[in-house]
Amino acid sequence: MKRHSLLYLVLLTALLPLCASAGELTKLVNLRIGTGGHGHVFLGANVPFGFVQLGPTEHTRGWDWCSGYHDSDNVLLGFSHTHLSGTGIGDLGDITLLPVATAEQDTAVFSHSDETVRPGYYSVNLHNPEVTVELTATERCGIHRYTFHKDAPAFIRLDLNTGIGWDSVYATDFQFDGASEVSGLRFSHGWAKDQKVYFTAQFSQPLRLVKSGRGYGVFQLSNPQEPLLVRVGLSATGIDGAKANLCTEVSNWDFDGTAKAADEAWERQLAKIKVSASDEVRQIYYTAVYHAFNAPSIFNDVDGSYRGADGQVHRDTAGNNYTTFSLWDTYRAEMPLLSVVEPTRAADMGRTFLRIADEQGRLPVWHLMGNETDCMVGNPGVIALADMVLKGLVTDKQHALEAMKTTMETPGRSLELFNKYGYIPMDLDPTHETVAKTLEYAIAADAVGRVANSMGDKQAAELYTQRGKAYQQLFDPQTQFMRGRSVKKEWRTPFNPFHAVHRMDDYTEGNAWQYTWLVPQDVHGLVKCFPSEKAFCTKLDSLFTVEGDLGAEASPDISGLIGQYAHGNEPSHHIIYMYNYIGKPYKAAPLLRKVMKEMYTTAKDGLCGNEDVGQMSAWYVLSAIGLYQVEPAGGPFIIGSPVVNKATIQLESGKTFTVEAKNNSDSNIYVQSVQLNGKPLSRSYITYKQLMQGGKLTLVMGSKPSKWGTKKNERP
């Protein structure tokens, strides 16, 4: 037998225990879901909420490569330590390594059939050179294992130039100790305007630098007959921070042990919600849980040091600091999900929000690597923080309230127009999207009002609660749509409720049909805008049946359509649950089941839109067990139509909360009756407090609509 064949057999034998050690739940996660279509998910090795997301990076070939990877591609730039998951803009892709056959090679062709991936572990067999690549990770470190299969020179290419999407490097440096350690930095501009990443890479055998240039170096292995292990520590504060992270989290060369620890970390995370359902539903469900807990990402060193929003290095040991806050998306379901399953981590995120507010003068909008991107509209950081305060997850409530008020009074991003006129006049804002901005600012203002009211600040409560009703200024009673309006109160004409122009009309990635319902903070107030509750219901029914031409310039984010309901984009995510607010939960049931069956599948394009850093999956995680928070700041959890038969949430207190759907099936989709802790519950919702106290919610399901939840005193 040839030496490389024997080595390959030894490698396979060594991997068998590791493969067998995959946990009961991690085995169910299908990381291929969302790697095709427009899912934009990260594929690679990481641990829950880890800063390091280590995986393959391909050439950026368009919008669908925002994560650095798409199933349609097969050319590797290398294996990078940072990625985004599900975003609509590409960035990161820091510190890239690639095994190569010659000093000149800078890419590698691969086959998806040669990949193996599960939570915390990624591997691929490359054929030029013949090498098995294996990756695993801790929170702040990545570990590589390269096993070469031929008696030939072997090289590792370090690439500091490569980035993803918008990322453009402006400074690189690395220092080689002449033996087995490389340290350096990579600074870049992109979505994150000034991103700073430092690293230290240690190799398990001596290397020789054979070629280098600006932002890259090629190193030859001294002994290619032995597997090469590389452990890489990352930091945003400096090389010392990277070394400290590495020494703390990866103090040995035990790749298999680290991969096993990563699997166990994911197993513990997934086990926080245990569900009983069909094999297919469980696969979709636990993949959604995995995606939901990829981010926000830890953004501090092991000693508490972090790079702040002011560009300076700070230290705070009161919990972890975080980044990757896609808040326009995640305030709707991801953040409420964390408040249930990860309240301590959510509290850390609340403290992070307050640090950001202190450092940059206002709460985050879309924060990435210590940078405010100001991506998307509104003040979603206000909404997310308000929810934490109202749920008792923020101890310094006064600090939080002042940060919210300051954020809502800081000029810029059209907010001064909103505060002056009570809405944003379309003829005074040259940046468009005035309906979307107004509606999002109204949600944020209402959130501040709720917090102020809970703290006895009556003046602030009255002011911001009134601003929270700004949607009334843009509702046209004649057409029954939210419309652009001038400073003279004239409606935009001509008006086509179907037509959409990406980021250049009155809406944000949507049209009038979708944005008319963006009043989750005051559903009953929106109902009153219509001539009657019946008229509201008729219009809502129409949303799911009407067909129209969105136009050639419509946003690709308008996807997952049922009529004009667009599940592929976040402003629609609460809409189906509005039926509970008018006493018709039976109308929501078939729509919820349709979305969960058709918009979430096990296919590579099994997400109907961008994952959006957990939001798309968080909607499913909650909805599949029959609960969803519509009012984003402290609102109740609405009872829907679960696709799982039983779900048990392990609460941090040690208690559990179980939702059981009796007689549940594809035909028995309607709630007939409900019990909470053995007592009848006629209301079609429960509170956060009730959920966190633990207990059991029992739903009896049937094939026909019932009268449960239909009376006025039973509605949220």
XYZ file of C-alpha atoms in Angstrom, residues 111-705:
595
model
C -16.632 19.790 -4.964
C -19.546 20.086 -2.561
C -19.730 16.295 -2.515
C -16.306 16.339 -0.832
C -17.534 18.529 2.037
C -18.635 17.346 5.482
C -20.213 19.853 7.788
C -22.038 19.846 11.091
C -22.243 22.301 13.997
C -18.700 23.133 15.081
C -16.943 21.167 12.330
C -16.203 21.539 8.618
C -14.060 19.447 6.306
C -13.374 19.185 2.585
C -11.102 17.026 0.457
C -9.148 19.104 -2.051
C -7.392 17.583 -5.029
C -4.810 20.218 -5.936
C -3.055 19.619 -3.665
C -4.430 16.291 -2.375
C -5.292 17.376 1.145
C -8.040 16.907 3.704
C -8.969 20.192 5.337
C -10.667 20.150 8.744
C -11.832 23.160 10.709
C -13.263 23.711 14.153
C -13.567 26.713 16.476
C -13.942 28.189 19.913
C -15.497 31.586 20.655
C -12.421 33.591 19.653
C -10.180 31.050 17.922
C -10.098 28.841 14.869
C -8.294 25.497 14.598
C -7.252 23.956 11.272
C -5.962 20.475 10.464
C -4.429 19.858 7.041
C -3.539 16.284 6.091
C -1.644 16.051 2.796
C -1.967 12.763 0.911
C 0.978 12.792 -1.509
C 4.739 12.834 -1.203
C 5.154 16.327 -2.581
C 6.036 19.784 -1.324
C 3.184 21.354 0.629
C 2.501 25.015 1.309
C 0.100 27.187 3.302
C -0.903 30.560 1.912
C -1.778 33.327 4.384
C -3.991 35.922 2.701
C -4.738 39.217 4.426
C -6.053 40.898 1.278
C -9.116 38.729 0.735
C -12.443 40.029 1.986
C -16.116 39.466 1.284
C -18.456 41.780 -0.589
C -17.902 45.433 0.190
C -14.788 44.757 2.267
C -11.664 46.538 1.024
C -8.388 46.212 2.918
C -6.372 49.352 3.650
C -3.646 48.070 5.971
C -2.015 44.705 6.556
C 1.034 43.478 8.395
C 2.423 40.190 9.634
C 5.529 39.129 11.478
C 6.968 35.601 11.193
C 9.167 34.334 13.987
C 11.095 32.177 11.545
C 9.701 28.930 12.885
C 6.074 28.365 13.811
C 4.244 31.589 14.707
C 2.826 34.444 12.645
C 1.138 37.518 14.111
C -0.337 40.494 12.368
C -3.281 42.678 11.544
C -5.863 43.369 8.889
C -7.654 46.724 8.698
C -10.394 47.291 6.164
C -13.189 49.563 5.034
C -16.553 48.183 4.015
C -19.985 47.897 5.490
C -18.112 48.294 8.755
C -16.394 51.567 7.931
C -13.229 50.891 9.951
C -12.762 47.259 10.816
C -9.708 46.199 12.793
C -8.741 42.549 13.245
C -5.535 41.288 14.872
C -4.376 37.686 14.872
C -1.813 35.215 16.064
C -1.382 31.915 14.210
C 0.656 29.066 15.662
C 1.690 26.033 13.599
C 2.355 22.499 14.861
C 5.581 22.161 12.856
C 8.293 24.519 11.639
C 7.595 26.423 8.415
C 9.741 28.308 5.931
C 8.577 31.563 4.361
C 9.138 31.082 0.633
C 7.185 33.962 -0.859
C 5.592 37.147 0.394
C 4.138 40.393 -0.809
C 1.722 43.051 0.295
C -0.881 41.308 2.418
C 0.168 37.700 1.852
C 2.789 35.097 2.639
C 3.389 31.527 1.473
C 4.943 29.065 3.920
C 6.398 25.643 3.117
C 5.860 22.776 5.542
C 8.977 21.135 6.923
C 7.260 17.744 7.145
C 4.220 17.300 4.855
C 4.009 13.645 5.871
C 2.548 14.750 9.190
C -0.780 16.573 9.548
C -0.308 20.307 10.020
C -2.362 21.894 12.764
C -2.866 25.635 12.933
C -4.467 27.441 15.820
C -5.463 31.057 15.247
C -6.557 33.589 17.843
C -8.425 36.741 16.832
C -8.997 40.055 18.561
C -10.248 43.517 17.705
C -8.040 45.160 20.345
C -4.487 44.102 19.436
C -2.051 41.237 18.932
C -1.666 40.837 22.682
C -5.401 40.289 22.913
C -5.277 37.713 20.129
C -2.473 35.834 21.910
C -4.319 35.921 25.223
C -7.473 34.600 23.580
C -5.470 31.817 21.955
C -3.644 30.824 25.130
C -6.889 30.770 27.094
C -9.175 28.966 24.654
C -6.765 26.668 22.763
C -3.870 25.736 25.014
C -3.045 22.433 23.264
C -3.051 20.740 19.854
C -6.073 18.536 20.500
C -8.121 19.174 17.352
C -10.551 16.309 17.988
C -11.106 17.437 21.567
C -11.824 20.988 20.441
C -14.235 19.768 17.764
C -15.968 17.582 20.338
C -16.259 20.561 22.698
C -17.785 22.629 19.874
C -20.307 19.878 19.178
C -21.154 19.683 22.874
C -21.601 23.465 23.043
C -24.102 23.266 20.191
C -25.815 20.247 21.732
C -26.361 22.191 24.963
C -27.634 25.170 23.002
C -30.053 23.155 20.896
C -31.288 21.238 23.943
C -32.672 24.444 25.433
C -35.760 23.748 23.331
C -36.689 20.091 22.871
C -39.441 19.297 20.391
C -41.401 16.236 19.339
C -42.334 16.201 15.672
C -41.709 14.356 12.412
C -38.105 13.768 11.385
C -38.376 16.385 8.641
C -39.843 19.039 10.936
C -37.198 18.327 13.588
C -34.453 18.760 10.983
C -35.906 22.103 9.880
C -36.507 23.140 13.480
C -33.032 22.457 14.850
C -31.416 23.989 11.793
C -33.474 27.098 12.528
C -32.334 27.061 16.163
C -28.729 26.748 14.965
C -29.116 29.697 12.598
C -30.847 31.778 15.264
C -27.952 31.298 17.696
C -25.103 32.089 15.297
C -25.296 35.751 16.295
C -25.127 38.366 17.763
C -21.412 37.675 18.116
C -19.161 37.998 21.152
C -16.944 41.041 20.659
C -14.475 41.184 23.527
C -11.281 39.468 24.594
C -11.158 36.951 27.415
C -10.166 39.749 29.818
C -13.162 41.918 28.895
C -11.309 44.298 26.554
C -13.210 45.387 23.443
C -13.049 47.971 20.684
C -15.802 50.479 21.269
C -18.016 52.457 18.954
C -15.664 55.412 19.534
C -12.765 53.437 18.051
C -11.037 53.177 21.417
C -10.214 50.072 23.422
C -12.243 49.710 26.611
C -12.503 47.046 29.261
C -15.664 45.902 30.992
C -15.870 42.629 32.874
C -19.622 42.833 33.505
C -20.560 40.155 30.996
C -19.645 39.843 27.334
C -19.764 42.645 24.799
C -21.479 41.869 21.471
C -21.604 42.889 17.827
C -23.403 41.874 14.593
C -26.673 43.524 15.570
C -28.971 43.292 12.550
C -31.620 45.039 14.585
C -34.039 46.165 11.845
C -34.534 42.455 11.272
C -34.015 40.916 14.679
C -36.066 43.147 16.988
C -39.105 41.324 15.635
C -38.419 37.720 16.714
C -34.716 37.009 17.299
C -34.386 39.349 20.279
C -37.664 38.191 21.901
C -36.503 34.580 21.438
C -33.230 35.374 23.232
C -35.168 37.002 26.068
C -36.828 33.644 26.709
C -34.032 31.157 26.065
C -30.993 33.350 26.853
C -32.076 36.074 29.296
C -28.587 36.468 30.811
C -27.036 36.798 27.375
C -29.828 39.194 26.378
C -29.009 41.275 29.466
C -25.376 41.408 28.308
C -26.608 42.657 24.957
C -28.607 45.321 26.747
C -25.447 46.473 28.507
C -23.686 46.446 25.135
C -26.401 48.738 23.770
C -25.792 51.180 26.602
C -22.019 51.101 26.064
C -22.590 51.863 22.382
C -24.916 54.733 23.287
C -22.316 56.185 25.648
C -19.549 55.814 23.040
C -21.325 57.062 19.898
C -24.068 59.233 21.402
C -27.057 57.064 20.449
C -28.235 53.484 20.486
C -27.206 51.100 17.699
C -29.023 50.751 14.410
C -26.982 48.018 12.680
C -23.699 47.583 14.541
C -20.818 45.612 13.070
C -17.282 45.203 14.432
C -17.594 48.317 16.601
C -18.939 50.383 13.695
C -22.337 51.964 13.217
C -23.432 51.138 9.682
C -26.788 52.964 10.003
C -28.155 50.289 7.707
C -31.928 50.224 7.221
C -34.458 52.681 8.611
C -35.836 53.571 12.018
C -34.345 53.188 15.487
C -34.526 49.437 16.092
C -31.988 49.553 18.920
C -34.503 51.596 20.894
C -37.151 48.926 20.360
C -34.911 46.012 21.348
C -33.643 47.788 24.469
C -37.173 48.778 25.491
C -38.241 45.141 25.309
C -35.338 44.171 27.584
C -36.250 46.882 30.092
C -39.916 45.917 30.163
C -38.950 42.282 30.698
C -36.693 43.129 33.642
C -33.435 42.315 31.853
C -31.872 45.773 32.309
C -30.896 46.844 35.810
C -30.024 50.485 35.076
C -33.432 51.490 33.769
C -32.838 55.214 34.055
C -29.682 54.955 31.964
C -31.656 52.984 29.396
C -34.536 55.460 29.290
C -32.184 58.406 28.859
C -30.353 56.584 26.065
C -33.663 55.920 24.317
C -34.827 59.510 24.646
C -31.479 60.861 23.449
C -31.553 58.528 20.459
C -35.073 59.625 19.545
C -34.074 63.308 19.753
C -30.757 63.134 17.863
C -31.068 64.832 14.448
C -30.186 62.863 11.343
C -31.634 60.007 9.324
C -34.814 62.127 8.855
C -35.667 61.908 12.554
C -35.836 65.686 12.933
C -38.591 65.749 10.297
C -40.488 63.020 12.116
C -40.318 64.902 15.409
C -41.271 68.247 13.840
C -44.194 67.193 11.657
C -45.399 64.005 13.330
C -44.466 62.087 10.164
C -41.819 62.458 7.459
C -43.096 64.547 4.536
C -42.102 62.985 1.237
C -41.182 66.318 -0.331
C -38.768 67.280 2.457
C -36.726 64.070 2.518
C -34.543 63.516 -0.549
C -33.541 60.010 0.584
C -36.996 58.466 0.014
C -38.576 55.654 2.074
C -40.606 58.151 4.103
C -43.487 55.774 4.843
C -41.165 53.052 6.109
C -39.152 55.535 8.168
C -42.257 57.042 9.728
C -43.720 53.673 10.653
C -40.444 52.384 12.117
C -39.862 55.568 14.116
C -43.421 55.289 15.404
C -42.728 51.774 16.695
C -39.590 53.053 18.440
C -41.377 56.074 19.899
C -44.142 53.888 21.288
C -41.469 51.664 22.860
C -39.983 54.665 24.679
C -43.468 55.640 25.808
C -44.028 52.203 27.289
C -40.753 52.291 29.221
C -41.391 55.836 30.448
C -44.865 54.840 31.585
C -43.493 51.825 33.476
C -41.058 54.131 35.274
C -43.596 56.800 36.154
C -42.235 59.433 33.748
C -45.649 60.696 32.671
C -44.394 63.574 30.545
C -42.147 61.354 28.438
C -44.787 58.648 28.312
C -47.350 61.054 26.886
C -44.943 62.564 24.347
C -43.587 59.321 22.927
C -46.856 57.420 23.057
C -48.386 60.173 20.934
C -45.471 60.015 18.496
C -46.065 56.281 18.369
C -49.359 57.041 16.622
C -47.635 58.724 13.675
C -48.917 55.937 11.428
C -52.309 57.657 11.546
C -50.854 60.539 9.518
C -50.008 58.250 6.608
C -53.114 56.077 6.475
C -55.321 57.072 3.563
C -58.906 56.146 4.496
C -60.024 56.314 0.877
C -57.608 53.727 -0.497
C -56.997 52.078 2.903
C -53.231 52.067 2.393
C -50.234 53.723 4.023
C -49.075 56.341 1.531
C -46.412 58.966 1.035
C -47.627 62.429 2.047
C -46.297 65.925 1.487
C -45.801 68.637 4.067
C -49.128 70.077 2.828
C -50.816 66.733 3.558
C -51.195 65.868 -0.112
C -50.947 62.194 -1.083
C -48.346 60.996 -3.547
C -49.788 60.504 -7.005
C -49.908 58.486 -9.105
C -50.297 55.667 -6.624
C -49.934 51.959 -7.290
C -50.028 49.791 -4.134
C -48.248 46.925 -5.923
C -45.360 48.819 -7.456
C -41.974 48.913 -5.721
C -38.594 50.427 -6.551
C -35.744 49.158 -4.388
C -34.785 51.830 -1.809
C -36.056 54.603 -4.110
C -39.760 54.917 -3.283
C -41.833 55.521 -0.146
C -41.183 52.071 1.272
C -38.160 49.996 2.268
C -37.907 46.745 0.346
C -41.649 46.568 0.027
C -44.841 48.156 -1.264
C -48.035 49.656 0.120
C -49.695 46.271 0.449
C -46.967 45.104 2.830
C -46.357 48.333 4.743
C -49.979 49.128 5.546
C -49.762 46.598 8.380
C -46.521 47.806 9.974
C -48.160 48.919 13.220
C -47.337 46.020 15.566
C -47.226 48.383 18.545
C -50.885 49.417 18.185
C -52.865 46.863 16.214
C -56.174 47.986 17.698
C -55.362 51.562 16.752
C -54.730 50.466 13.176
C -58.048 48.617 13.135
C -59.774 51.880 14.075
C -58.293 53.538 10.985
C -60.617 51.375 8.910
C -64.370 51.993 8.631
C -64.995 48.915 10.761
C -63.357 45.802 12.137
C -65.015 43.902 9.320
C -63.402 46.213 6.767
C -60.017 45.646 8.416
C -60.528 41.901 8.212
C -61.589 42.073 4.567
C -58.474 44.067 3.705
C -56.273 41.667 5.659
C -57.850 38.708 3.880
C -57.119 40.401 0.566
C -53.412 40.708 1.385
C -53.021 36.946 1.009
C -54.886 36.654 -2.281
C -54.284 39.752 -4.412
C -51.856 39.563 -7.311
C -50.105 42.471 -8.972
C -46.966 43.486 -10.803
C -44.254 44.798 -8.482
C -42.272 46.124 -11.425
C -38.836 45.413 -12.810
C -37.056 47.505 -10.156
C -38.613 45.825 -7.125
C -36.306 44.690 -4.349
C -35.199 41.041 -4.499
C -35.975 40.985 -0.780
C -39.685 40.942 -1.600
C -39.885 37.159 -1.648
C -41.837 34.310 -0.136
C -45.061 35.748 -1.478
C -48.562 34.607 -0.565
C -50.595 37.123 -2.478
C -48.770 40.276 -1.397
C -47.708 38.958 1.988
C -43.896 38.684 1.730
C -42.486 36.278 4.286
C -39.007 36.653 2.821
C -38.705 40.121 4.338
C -39.135 41.107 7.952
C -41.829 43.836 7.883
C -44.376 41.115 7.090
C -43.435 38.748 9.906
C -46.072 39.806 12.424
C -48.978 40.249 10.037
C -50.633 36.817 10.170
C -50.883 37.062 13.952
C -52.974 40.216 13.625
C -55.989 37.948 13.169
C -55.822 37.160 16.897
C -56.281 40.862 17.630
C -59.668 40.867 15.874
C -60.836 37.600 17.389
C -60.145 35.402 14.377
C -57.205 33.127 15.262
C -58.765 30.471 13.031
C -57.937 32.629 10.014
C -54.290 32.732 11.060
C -53.965 28.969 11.426
C -53.984 27.866 7.744
C -51.679 30.732 6.784
C -49.181 29.920 9.517
C -49.148 26.271 8.484
C -48.694 27.230 4.827
C -45.702 29.437 5.631
C -44.068 26.832 7.841
C -44.575 24.066 5.288
C -43.701 25.924 2.094
C -41.254 28.657 3.143
C -39.050 26.430 5.332
C -37.812 23.178 3.792
C -34.791 20.878 3.912
C -33.565 22.001 0.475
C -30.462 24.093 -0.091
C -32.807 26.940 -1.029
C -35.034 26.045 1.909
C -35.328 29.646 3.108
C -37.585 31.965 1.133
C -35.376 34.997 1.790
C -32.178 36.132 3.505
C -31.653 34.509 6.895
C -30.927 38.024 8.209
C -28.700 37.046 11.131
C -31.265 34.809 12.783
C -34.566 36.580 12.242
C -35.955 34.318 9.525
C -35.181 31.269 11.627
C -36.307 32.817 14.922
C -39.758 33.356 13.396
C -39.920 29.623 12.728
C -38.472 28.606 16.104
C -41.244 30.514 17.880
C -44.084 29.925 15.429
C -43.427 26.192 15.184
C -44.110 25.822 18.914
C -47.179 28.059 18.640
C -46.009 31.379 20.094
C -45.030 34.757 18.646
C -44.509 38.246 20.121
C -46.238 40.795 17.879
C -45.844 43.954 19.978
C -42.044 44.226 19.969
C -41.644 46.141 23.233
C -42.910 44.056 26.109
C -45.887 42.606 24.276
C -47.550 39.252 24.950
C -46.844 36.033 23.082
C -49.674 35.289 20.680
C -50.842 31.680 20.391
C -50.771 30.403 16.834
C -50.874 26.933 15.272
C -47.832 24.810 16.193
C -46.341 22.294 13.783
C -44.517 20.473 16.581
C -46.538 18.231 18.841
C -44.658 19.128 21.992
C -41.973 21.632 22.884
C -40.184 21.994 26.206
C -38.167 25.146 26.834
C -35.431 24.809 29.436
C -35.473 28.101 31.313
C -32.372 29.544 32.986
C -34.164 29.408 36.333
C -34.129 25.619 36.146
C -37.850 25.508 35.407
C -39.352 24.401 32.123
C -42.184 25.713 30.001
C -43.926 23.140 27.839
C -46.308 23.657 24.939
C -48.211 20.511 23.981
C -50.536 20.318 20.991
C -52.887 17.361 21.409
C -54.384 15.710 18.313
C -52.012 17.792 16.222
C -51.684 16.938 12.522
C -51.600 18.476 9.058
C -55.396 18.589 9.101
C -55.936 19.390 12.771
C -54.578 22.935 12.590
C -57.203 24.849 14.580
C -57.018 25.428 18.321
C -60.175 24.119 19.985
C -59.318 24.872 23.606
C -56.341 25.827 25.758
C -55.228 25.155 29.291
C -52.441 26.921 31.163
C -51.160 24.847 34.061
C -54.344 22.783 34.026
C -56.730 25.730 34.052
C -58.819 26.801 31.021
C -57.360 29.740 29.076
C -59.738 31.482 26.708
C -57.308 34.285 25.820
C -55.323 33.788 22.628
C -52.059 34.883 24.236
C -49.831 34.502 27.289
C -47.496 37.004 28.905
C -43.721 36.887 29.123
C -44.020 36.659 32.895
C -46.286 33.627 32.652
C -43.887 31.941 30.251
C -40.832 32.581 32.419
C -42.553 31.265 35.537
C -42.571 27.846 33.910
C -45.497 25.525 33.494
C -47.464 23.911 30.728
C -49.607 25.260 27.916
C -51.883 22.596 26.471
C -53.591 23.148 23.135
C -56.292 20.812 21.889
C -56.265 20.865 18.096
C -59.028 20.033 15.618
C -59.847 20.070 11.930
C -62.432 22.845 12.055
C -62.381 26.439 13.331
